Amino acid sequence: MDKDALRSFLLKALMSMVAPSMGHEERRDMLDCMFPVGQSLDDETLDAFAQGIAPPPREFFAKWIGIFVDKVLDEMPAERLHAACENDQMAQAGLYVAYLDFCRERQADMDRDLEALRLECMTRMKQ
């Protein structure tokens, strides 16, 4: 598999693992993290707010997954990447864990993107 095909496969695989997975609990956790320590909302209020929050748009995930995949293609051994493409569940799980680690490293940058999305949504709501 050439590098472009490998990149395409990894993008699709990670998008299918990540983008649709933000369910109620993930939205609730995201809300809980937005409050300073000691100022969190009670469980009932968090649940109510989480019901009304849509997950971030696919473009958000596509951007960060794309950045991750480009990094992985440069740094990870080709055999490991090819194993993930051959439906090796352990290799795919490892890829997902590597993506989560990447997200932790880039949390501040991702938070800025999410804040920009929030401001954009607020602006649209006011119009």
JSON list of C-alpha atoms in Angstrom, two decimals:
[
{"chain": "A", "resi": 1, "resn": "MET", "atom": "CA", "xyz": [0.00, 0.00, 0.00]},
{"chain": "A", "resi": 2, "resn": "ASP", "atom": "CA", "xyz": [1.51, 3.35, -0.99]},
{"chain": "A", "resi": 3, "resn": "LYS", "atom": "CA", "xyz": [1.69, 6.32, 1.39]},
{"chain": "A", "resi": 4, "resn": "ASP", "atom": "CA", "xyz": [-1.43, 8.06, -0.03]},
{"chain": "A", "resi": 5, "resn": "ALA", "atom": "CA", "xyz": [-3.54, 4.91, 0.26]},
{"chain": "A", "resi": 6, "resn": "LEU", "atom": "CA", "xyz": [-2.21, 4.30, 3.76]},
{"chain": "A", "resi": 7, "resn": "ARG", "atom": "CA", "xyz": [-3.04, 7.88, 4.76]},
{"chain": "A", "resi": 8, "resn": "SER", "atom": "CA", "xyz": [-6.56, 7.57, 3.33]},
{"chain": "A", "resi": 9, "resn": "PHE", "atom": "CA", "xyz": [-7.16, 4.29, 5.16]},
{"chain": "A", "resi": 10, "resn": "LEU", "atom": "CA", "xyz": [-5.89, 5.65, 8.47]},
{"chain": "A", "resi": 11, "resn": "LEU", "atom": "CA", "xyz": [-8.03, 8.79, 8.15]},
{"chain": "A", "resi": 12, "resn": "LYS", "atom": "CA", "xyz": [-11.16, 6.72, 7.51]},
{"chain": "A", "resi": 13, "resn": "ALA", "atom": "CA", "xyz": [-10.37, 4.23, 10.26]},
{"chain": "A", "resi": 14, "resn": "LEU", "atom": "CA", "xyz": [-9.75, 6.89, 12.89]},
{"chain": "A", "resi": 15, "resn": "MET", "atom": "CA", "xyz": [-12.77, 8.96, 11.83]},
{"chain": "A", "resi": 16, "resn": "SER", "atom": "CA", "xyz": [-14.97, 5.90, 12.26]},
{"chain": "A", "resi": 17, "resn": "MET", "atom": "CA", "xyz": [-13.46, 5.28, 15.72]},
{"chain": "A", "resi": 18, "resn": "VAL", "atom": "CA", "xyz": [-13.54, 8.86, 16.96]},
{"chain": "A", "resi": 19, "resn": "ALA", "atom": "CA", "xyz": [-16.07, 11.15, 15.30]},
{"chain": "A", "resi": 20, "resn": "PRO", "atom": "CA", "xyz": [-19.33, 9.31, 15.97]},
{"chain": "A", "resi": 21, "resn": "SER", "atom": "CA", "xyz": [-18.31, 8.19, 19.44]},
{"chain": "A", "resi": 22, "resn": "MET", "atom": "CA", "xyz": [-19.13, 11.37, 21.34]},
{"chain": "A", "resi": 23, "resn": "GLY", "atom": "CA", "xyz": [-22.21, 10.22, 23.16]},
{"chain": "A", "resi": 24, "resn": "HIS", "atom": "CA", "xyz": [-23.98, 11.60, 26.19]},
{"chain": "A", "resi": 25, "resn": "GLU", "atom": "CA", "xyz": [-21.21, 10.65, 28.65]},
{"chain": "A", "resi": 26, "resn": "GLU", "atom": "CA", "xyz": [-18.48, 12.23, 26.54]},
{"chain": "A", "resi": 27, "resn": "ARG", "atom": "CA", "xyz": [-20.49, 15.45, 26.16]},
{"chain": "A", "resi": 28, "resn": "ARG", "atom": "CA", "xyz": [-21.13, 15.43, 29.91]},
{"chain": "A", "resi": 29, "resn": "ASP", "atom": "CA", "xyz": [-17.42, 14.96, 30.64]},
{"chain": "A", "resi": 30, "resn": "MET", "atom": "CA", "xyz": [-16.55, 17.74, 28.21]},
{"chain": "A", "resi": 31, "resn": "LEU", "atom": "CA", "xyz": [-18.94, 20.09, 30.03]},
{"chain": "A", "resi": 32, "resn": "ASP", "atom": "CA", "xyz": [-17.58, 19.08, 33.42]},
{"chain": "A", "resi": 33, "resn": "CYS", "atom": "CA", "xyz": [-14.03, 19.90, 32.30]},
{"chain": "A", "resi": 34, "resn": "MET", "atom": "CA", "xyz": [-15.06, 23.42, 31.29]},
{"chain": "A", "resi": 35, "resn": "PHE", "atom": "CA", "xyz": [-15.59, 24.50, 34.90]},
{"chain": "A", "resi": 36, "resn": "PRO", "atom": "CA", "xyz": [-12.76, 25.34, 37.31]},
{"chain": "A", "resi": 37, "resn": "VAL", "atom": "CA", "xyz": [-12.12, 22.86, 40.11]},
{"chain": "A", "resi": 38, "resn": "GLY", "atom": "CA", "xyz": [-14.73, 23.28, 42.82]},
{"chain": "A", "resi": 39, "resn": "GLN", "atom": "CA", "xyz": [-17.18, 25.09, 40.53]},
{"chain": "A", "resi": 40, "resn": "SER", "atom": "CA", "xyz": [-18.57, 22.13, 38.64]},
{"chain": "A", "resi": 41, "resn": "LEU", "atom": "CA", "xyz": [-22.28, 21.67, 38.05]},
{"chain": "A", "resi": 42, "resn": "ASP", "atom": "CA", "xyz": [-24.22, 18.97, 39.87]},
{"chain": "A", "resi": 43, "resn": "ASP", "atom": "CA", "xyz": [-24.86, 15.68, 38.05]},
{"chain": "A", "resi": 44, "resn": "GLU", "atom": "CA", "xyz": [-28.48, 16.45, 37.20]},
{"chain": "A", "resi": 45, "resn": "THR", "atom": "CA", "xyz": [-27.62, 19.82, 35.65]},
{"chain": "A", "resi": 46, "resn": "LEU", "atom": "CA", "xyz": [-24.70, 18.34, 33.71]},
{"chain": "A", "resi": 47, "resn": "ASP", "atom": "CA", "xyz": [-26.99, 15.63, 32.33]},
{"chain": "A", "resi": 48, "resn": "ALA", "atom": "CA", "xyz": [-29.57, 18.21, 31.28]},
{"chain": "A", "resi": 49, "resn": "PHE", "atom": "CA", "xyz": [-26.99, 20.38, 29.51]},
{"chain": "A", "resi": 50, "resn": "ALA", "atom": "CA", "xyz": [-25.35, 17.36, 27.86]},
{"chain": "A", "resi": 51, "resn": "GLN", "atom": "CA", "xyz": [-28.69, 16.39, 26.31]},
{"chain": "A", "resi": 52, "resn": "GLY", "atom": "CA", "xyz": [-28.73, 19.66, 24.37]},
{"chain": "A", "resi": 53, "resn": "ILE", "atom": "CA", "xyz": [-25.12, 19.73, 23.20]},
{"chain": "A", "resi": 54, "resn": "ALA", "atom": "CA", "xyz": [-24.25, 18.49, 19.76]},
{"chain": "A", "resi": 55, "resn": "PRO", "atom": "CA", "xyz": [-20.83, 16.90, 19.34]},
{"chain": "A", "resi": 56, "resn": "PRO", "atom": "CA", "xyz": [-18.17, 18.97, 17.59]},
{"chain": "A", "resi": 57, "resn": "PRO", "atom": "CA", "xyz": [-18.54, 18.93, 13.79]},
{"chain": "A", "resi": 58, "resn": "ARG", "atom": "CA", "xyz": [-16.77, 16.25, 11.77]},
{"chain": "A", "resi": 59, "resn": "GLU", "atom": "CA", "xyz": [-14.47, 18.96, 10.35]},
{"chain": "A", "resi": 60, "resn": "PHE", "atom": "CA", "xyz": [-12.97, 19.41, 13.82]},
{"chain": "A", "resi": 61, "resn": "PHE", "atom": "CA", "xyz": [-12.12, 15.72, 14.05]},
{"chain": "A", "resi": 62, "resn": "ALA", "atom": "CA", "xyz": [-10.97, 15.56, 10.43]},
{"chain": "A", "resi": 63, "resn": "LYS", "atom": "CA", "xyz": [-8.48, 18.38, 11.03]},
{"chain": "A", "resi": 64, "resn": "TRP", "atom": "CA", "xyz": [-6.91, 16.85, 14.12]},
{"chain": "A", "resi": 65, "resn": "ILE", "atom": "CA", "xyz": [-6.99, 13.29, 12.83]},
{"chain": "A", "resi": 66, "resn": "GLY", "atom": "CA", "xyz": [-5.29, 14.55, 9.65]},
{"chain": "A", "resi": 67, "resn": "ILE", "atom": "CA", "xyz": [-2.54, 16.23, 11.68]},
{"chain": "A", "resi": 68, "resn": "PHE", "atom": "CA", "xyz": [-2.11, 13.04, 13.72]},
{"chain": "A", "resi": 69, "resn": "VAL", "atom": "CA", "xyz": [-2.01, 10.77, 10.66]},
{"chain": "A", "resi": 70, "resn": "ASP", "atom": "CA", "xyz": [0.64, 12.95, 8.99]},
{"chain": "A", "resi": 71, "resn": "LYS", "atom": "CA", "xyz": [2.72, 12.76, 12.16]},
{"chain": "A", "resi": 72, "resn": "VAL", "atom": "CA", "xyz": [2.25, 9.00, 12.44]},
{"chain": "A", "resi": 73, "resn": "LEU", "atom": "CA", "xyz": [3.21, 8.41, 8.81]},
{"chain": "A", "resi": 74, "resn": "ASP", "atom": "CA", "xyz": [6.51, 10.16, 9.50]},
{"chain": "A", "resi": 75, "resn": "GLU", "atom": "CA", "xyz": [7.26, 8.58, 12.88]},
{"chain": "A", "resi": 76, "resn": "MET", "atom": "CA", "xyz": [5.65, 5.13, 13.19]},
{"chain": "A", "resi": 77, "resn": "PRO", "atom": "CA", "xyz": [7.16, 2.00, 11.67]},
{"chain": "A", "resi": 78, "resn": "ALA", "atom": "CA", "xyz": [5.46, 1.04, 8.39]},
{"chain": "A", "resi": 79, "resn": "GLU", "atom": "CA", "xyz": [4.83, -2.54, 9.56]},
{"chain": "A", "resi": 80, "resn": "ARG", "atom": "CA", "xyz": [2.73, -1.32, 12.46]},
{"chain": "A", "resi": 81, "resn": "LEU", "atom": "CA", "xyz": [0.70, 0.97, 10.20]},
{"chain": "A", "resi": 82, "resn": "HIS", "atom": "CA", "xyz": [0.13, -1.79, 7.65]},
{"chain": "A", "resi": 83, "resn": "ALA", "atom": "CA", "xyz": [-1.03, -4.11, 10.45]},
{"chain": "A", "resi": 84, "resn": "ALA", "atom": "CA", "xyz": [-3.71, -1.56, 11.36]},
{"chain": "A", "resi": 85, "resn": "CYS", "atom": "CA", "xyz": [-4.84, -1.60, 7.72]},
{"chain": "A", "resi": 86, "resn": "GLU", "atom": "CA", "xyz": [-5.19, -5.38, 7.74]},
{"chain": "A", "resi": 87, "resn": "ASN", "atom": "CA", "xyz": [-7.88, -5.35, 10.45]},
{"chain": "A", "resi": 88, "resn": "ASP", "atom": "CA", "xyz": [-5.39, -6.31, 13.17]},
{"chain": "A", "resi": 89, "resn": "GLN", "atom": "CA", "xyz": [-7.46, -5.30, 16.20]},
{"chain": "A", "resi": 90, "resn": "MET", "atom": "CA", "xyz": [-4.43, -4.88, 18.44]},
{"chain": "A", "resi": 91, "resn": "ALA", "atom": "CA", "xyz": [-2.75, -2.61, 15.89]},
{"chain": "A", "resi": 92, "resn": "GLN", "atom": "CA", "xyz": [-5.95, -0.57, 15.49]},
{"chain": "A", "resi": 93, "resn": "ALA", "atom": "CA", "xyz": [-6.30, -0.29, 19.26]},
{"chain": "A", "resi": 94, "resn": "GLY", "atom": "CA", "xyz": [-2.69, 0.84, 19.47]},
{"chain": "A", "resi": 95, "resn": "LEU", "atom": "CA", "xyz": [-3.34, 3.44, 16.79]},
{"chain": "A", "resi": 96, "resn": "TYR", "atom": "CA", "xyz": [-6.36, 4.71, 18.71]},
{"chain": "A", "resi": 97, "resn": "VAL", "atom": "CA", "xyz": [-4.36, 4.93, 21.95]},
{"chain": "A", "resi": 98, "resn": "ALA", "atom": "CA", "xyz": [-1.61, 6.80, 20.08]},
{"chain": "A", "resi": 99, "resn": "TYR", "atom": "CA", "xyz": [-4.28, 9.22, 18.82]},
{"chain": "A", "resi": 100, "resn": "LEU", "atom": "CA", "xyz": [-5.58, 9.78, 22.37]},
{"chain": "A", "resi": 101, "resn": "ASP", "atom": "CA", "xyz": [-2.01, 10.47, 23.56]},
{"chain": "A", "resi": 102, "resn": "PHE", "atom": "CA", "xyz": [-1.60, 12.93, 20.69]},
{"chain": "A", "resi": 103, "resn": "CYS", "atom": "CA", "xyz": [-4.84, 14.66, 21.75]},
{"chain": "A", "resi": 104, "resn": "ARG", "atom": "CA", "xyz": [-3.55, 15.01, 25.29]},
{"chain": "A", "resi": 105, "resn": "GLU", "atom": "CA", "xyz": [-0.32, 16.57, 23.98]},
{"chain": "A", "resi": 106, "resn": "ARG", "atom": "CA", "xyz": [-2.24, 19.00, 21.76]},
{"chain": "A", "resi": 107, "resn": "GLN", "atom": "CA", "xyz": [-5.09, 19.71, 24.20]},
{"chain": "A", "resi": 108, "resn": "ALA", "atom": "CA", "xyz": [-4.44, 23.46, 24.37]},
{"chain": "A", "resi": 109, "resn": "ASP", "atom": "CA", "xyz": [-4.52, 23.77, 20.57]},
{"chain": "A", "resi": 110, "resn": "MET", "atom": "CA", "xyz": [-7.66, 21.67, 20.33]},
{"chain": "A", "resi": 111, "resn": "ASP", "atom": "CA", "xyz": [-9.30, 23.74, 23.05]},
{"chain": "A", "resi": 112, "resn": "ARG", "atom": "CA", "xyz": [-8.60, 26.89, 21.03]},
{"chain": "A", "resi": 113, "resn": "ASP", "atom": "CA", "xyz": [-10.31, 25.32, 18.01]},
{"chain": "A", "resi": 114, "resn": "LEU", "atom": "CA", "xyz": [-13.29, 24.34, 20.13]},
{"chain": "A", "resi": 115, "resn": "GLU", "atom": "CA", "xyz": [-13.48, 27.86, 21.57]},
{"chain": "A", "resi": 116, "resn": "ALA", "atom": "CA", "xyz": [-13.45, 29.29, 18.05]},
{"chain": "A", "resi": 117, "resn": "LEU", "atom": "CA", "xyz": [-16.32, 26.94, 17.14]},
{"chain": "A", "resi": 118, "resn": "ARG", "atom": "CA", "xyz": [-18.22, 28.03, 20.24]},
{"chain": "A", "resi": 119, "resn": "LEU", "atom": "CA", "xyz": [-17.79, 31.70, 19.38]},
{"chain": "A", "resi": 120, "resn": "GLU", "atom": "CA", "xyz": [-18.87, 31.04, 15.79]},
{"chain": "A", "resi": 121, "resn": "CYS", "atom": "CA", "xyz": [-22.01, 29.28, 17.01]},
{"chain": "A", "resi": 122, "resn": "MET", "atom": "CA", "xyz": [-22.78, 32.09, 19.45]},
{"chain": "A", "resi": 123, "resn": "THR", "atom": "CA", "xyz": [-22.39, 34.66, 16.66]},
{"chain": "A", "resi": 124, "resn": "ARG", "atom": "CA", "xyz": [-24.73, 32.71, 14.40]},
{"chain": "A", "resi": 125, "resn": "MET", "atom": "CA", "xyz": [-27.31, 32.40, 17.17]},
{"chain": "A", "resi": 126, "resn": "LYS", "atom": "CA", "xyz": [-27.33, 36.19, 17.66]},
{"chain": "A", "resi": 127, "resn": "GLN", "atom": "CA", "xyz": [-27.97, 36.89, 13.97]}
]
